[in-house]
C-alpha atoms as one frame of an Amber mdcrd trajectory, in Angstrom:
protein
 118.370 124.333  56.277 119.036 124.485  60.018 117.105 127.773  60.206 114.139
 126.190  58.378 114.047 123.214  60.754 114.222 125.502  63.783 111.427 127.680
  62.403 109.275 124.597  61.747 109.814 123.304  65.290 108.913 126.665  66.788
 105.812 126.924  64.592 104.561 123.472  65.546 105.263 124.158  69.217 103.393
 127.453  69.035 100.380 125.823  67.411 100.324 123.031  69.977 100.836 125.477
  72.806  97.922 127.635  71.713  95.756 124.528  71.479  96.598 123.460  74.992
  96.280 126.934  76.430  92.784 127.394  74.982  91.308 125.353  77.842  91.424
 126.254  81.495  92.835 123.603  83.824  89.835 123.862  86.144  86.302 125.226
  86.301  85.074 126.469  89.683  81.310 126.398  90.111  79.878 128.088  93.184
  76.322 127.359  94.207  73.928 127.594  97.116  73.333 124.714  99.534  70.146
 124.844 101.611  69.732 122.651 104.675  66.575 120.787 105.729  65.433 118.155
 108.198  62.445 115.799 108.042  60.832 118.132 110.570  61.313 121.300 108.517
  60.260 119.693 105.230  58.484 116.339 104.841  60.083 115.737 101.413  63.309
 114.780 103.209  63.783 111.267 104.613  60.462 110.423 102.936  59.676 106.981
 101.528  62.119 105.785  98.858  59.891 105.998  95.806  62.576 105.487  93.165
  63.027 107.365  89.910  60.235 109.925  89.431  60.365 111.592  86.002  58.470
 114.806  85.316  58.452 115.995  88.926  59.224 119.445  87.509  58.023 121.201
  84.380  60.156 121.203  81.246  60.856 124.942  81.482  62.159 127.048  84.361
  59.883 129.495  86.125  60.212 133.250  85.714  62.434 133.289  88.808  64.896
 130.858  87.216  63.886 127.928  89.476  62.221 124.566  88.706  58.427 124.517
  88.862  56.746 121.568  90.561  54.544 119.538  88.236  51.096 119.237  89.791
  49.562 117.131  87.012  48.420 113.592  87.749  50.584 112.305  84.906  53.777
 113.032  86.842  54.665 109.872  88.808  56.458 110.112  92.129  54.864 113.372
  93.188  53.151 111.751  96.166  56.221 112.523  98.303  55.994 116.237  97.554
  53.580 119.088  97.126  54.012 122.380  95.340  54.401 124.048  98.730  57.031
 121.692 100.152  58.953 121.638  96.872  59.029 125.429  96.577  61.294 125.753
  99.612  63.946 123.493  98.079  65.431 126.308  95.998  64.061 129.469  97.583
  65.137 131.518 100.566  64.019 130.486 104.015  66.140 127.454 104.857  69.636
 127.903 106.382  72.138 128.113 103.536  75.773 128.593 102.559  77.825 128.925
  99.393  79.705 125.821  98.240  82.223 125.573  95.384  82.967 122.424  93.413
  85.992 122.263  91.098  85.853 120.438  87.785  89.339 119.375  86.660  90.371
 118.908  83.045  90.883 115.180  82.500  94.239 115.859  80.836  95.801 119.055
  79.424  94.110 120.147  76.217  91.253 117.639  76.403  88.567 120.237  77.044
  86.740 117.629  79.151  86.129 118.447  82.804  85.222 116.111  85.644  84.056
 116.238  89.230  83.467 112.948  91.057  82.472 112.571  94.696  80.767 109.454
  96.041  80.416 111.070  99.456  79.085 114.514  98.630  78.256 115.927 102.058
  79.233 119.611 101.882  77.538 120.716 105.116  78.482 118.013 107.624  78.355
 119.404 111.178  77.037 122.709 109.847  73.781 124.672 109.618  71.041 122.381
 110.999  73.594 119.704 111.854  73.954 116.025 111.020  71.006 113.666 110.917
  70.615 112.252 114.474  72.522 109.006 114.889  74.515 109.475 111.647  77.855
 111.032 110.759  76.544 113.142 107.864  74.086 115.889 107.107  71.926 114.030
 104.581  69.168 116.521 103.807  70.021 119.449 101.547  69.668 120.948  98.099
  72.340 122.466  95.856  71.878 124.801  92.905  74.386 126.268  90.464  73.815
 128.956  87.836  76.339 129.843  85.152  76.668 130.402  81.402  78.598 129.118
  78.391  79.156 130.044  74.760  78.014 127.395  72.308  80.338 126.029  69.601
  78.892 123.164  67.549  82.354 122.134  66.306  83.297 121.011  69.826  80.507
 118.422  70.181  79.624 119.606  73.663  78.129 117.063  76.065  77.077 116.919
  79.695  77.069 113.639  81.642  75.820 113.160  85.181  75.614 110.293  87.664
  74.175 110.755  91.126  71.407 110.699  93.680  68.881 111.832  94.637  67.038
 114.387  92.465  68.932 116.137  89.651  67.629 118.507  87.022  69.704 120.359
  84.441  68.321 123.203  82.348  70.008 124.761  79.330  68.538 127.960  77.917
  65.689 127.507  80.390  64.749 124.087  79.018  64.991 120.842  80.981  67.623
 118.539  79.434  68.267 116.110  82.326  65.441 114.767  84.484  66.397 112.488
  87.383  63.782 113.313  89.993  62.905 111.121  92.940  64.582 109.444  95.913
  66.708 106.768  94.278  70.146 105.194  94.092  72.697 106.696  91.705  71.359
 107.099  88.162  73.002 108.437  85.012  71.873 110.747  82.232  73.533 112.599
  79.364  72.732 115.352  76.911  74.427 116.215  73.606  74.126 119.923  73.002
  74.145 119.491  69.227  70.628 118.081  69.608  69.223 121.217  71.251  69.071
 123.598  68.288  71.491 126.107  69.820  73.204 128.811  67.750  76.972 129.060
  67.376  78.549 131.961  69.213  75.531 132.561  71.435  75.793 132.560  75.231
  73.289 130.416  77.104  72.240 129.879  80.711  73.193 126.626  82.434  71.184
 125.810  85.572  71.854 122.790  87.786  69.618 121.604  90.641  70.464 118.771
  93.035  68.770 117.348  96.126  70.049 114.868  98.698  66.947 113.659 100.525
  67.643 110.327 102.224  70.233 108.250 104.018  72.739 106.861 103.345  74.480
 107.685 100.036  75.182 110.948  98.245  76.845 110.710  94.833  77.637 113.635
  92.564  79.622 112.970  89.400  79.873 115.351  86.443  81.816 114.997  83.206
  81.365 117.642  80.540  82.926 119.205  77.483  80.831 122.360  77.893  83.137
 125.340  78.582  81.138 126.467  81.602  82.129 129.843  82.962  83.526 129.848
  86.483  80.753 131.768  88.201  80.888 134.432  90.908  79.767 133.773  94.468
  75.952 134.012  94.558  74.672 137.303  95.921  72.721 136.989  99.197  68.936
 137.029  98.870  68.586 140.159 100.991  70.820 142.106  98.592  68.937 140.667
  95.615  65.644 141.987  96.996  67.178 145.399  97.690  68.662 145.595  94.208
  65.462 144.526  92.502  63.535 147.262  94.274  65.915 149.821  92.769  66.366
 148.650  89.213  63.381 146.397  88.561  63.278 142.756  87.647  64.344 143.045
  84.007  67.750 141.545  83.340  68.410 140.365  86.889  68.061 136.623  86.308
  71.489 136.098  84.802  73.259 138.282  87.374  71.806 137.230  90.677  69.796
 134.005  90.601  69.733 133.537  94.380
């Protein structure tokens, strides 16, 4: 009898232990921050136009970046042009790699959170702080990673922040918070996207801080995002692409 009880305790402990160990304690997401000033790009410190849906198309471009929506039906575009927007997420502006860490809310929950109501990752760096202020307010941030879909886990992604935020899953826009605005929230349930169990999908996140004086970035998700490698510098990307061609590079380099 004592042996049976001991075996039962060990079995339950093993099952619980495996359940807890199946989730990492943290997810590290490394992305590229690009720095701007109102002088280098007129989209920054522009008029506060508020929430501007449909600033970008619903699918990513062939280069894995958002495509500016030039149609008249896209409100809020008056503060941008295709040319000024293009530089937000392409090489040319001073840049650096920045890592944010999402922490599991409690062991075994499978829910990860990052919350920062003063997200200023390049203060006193690159082009420097906005004159007369203690922060560098004008920058963009992009992250590229992947995840494996499992419908049984009811995966969700929740975001609150300002200014512009776009999230793409499998190349399709699922969160659209464009415009210079105060903190706004949006969510997506992955079970609504028609994804296939066991398949690995791209997850692409694009953020822009364009105006004084707040910068909020809050993520809560049950998507098992893969901690991604440090983005490869653009110069190396161009060298590599000249050797092996463009096919298959999007998932590996995305810089």
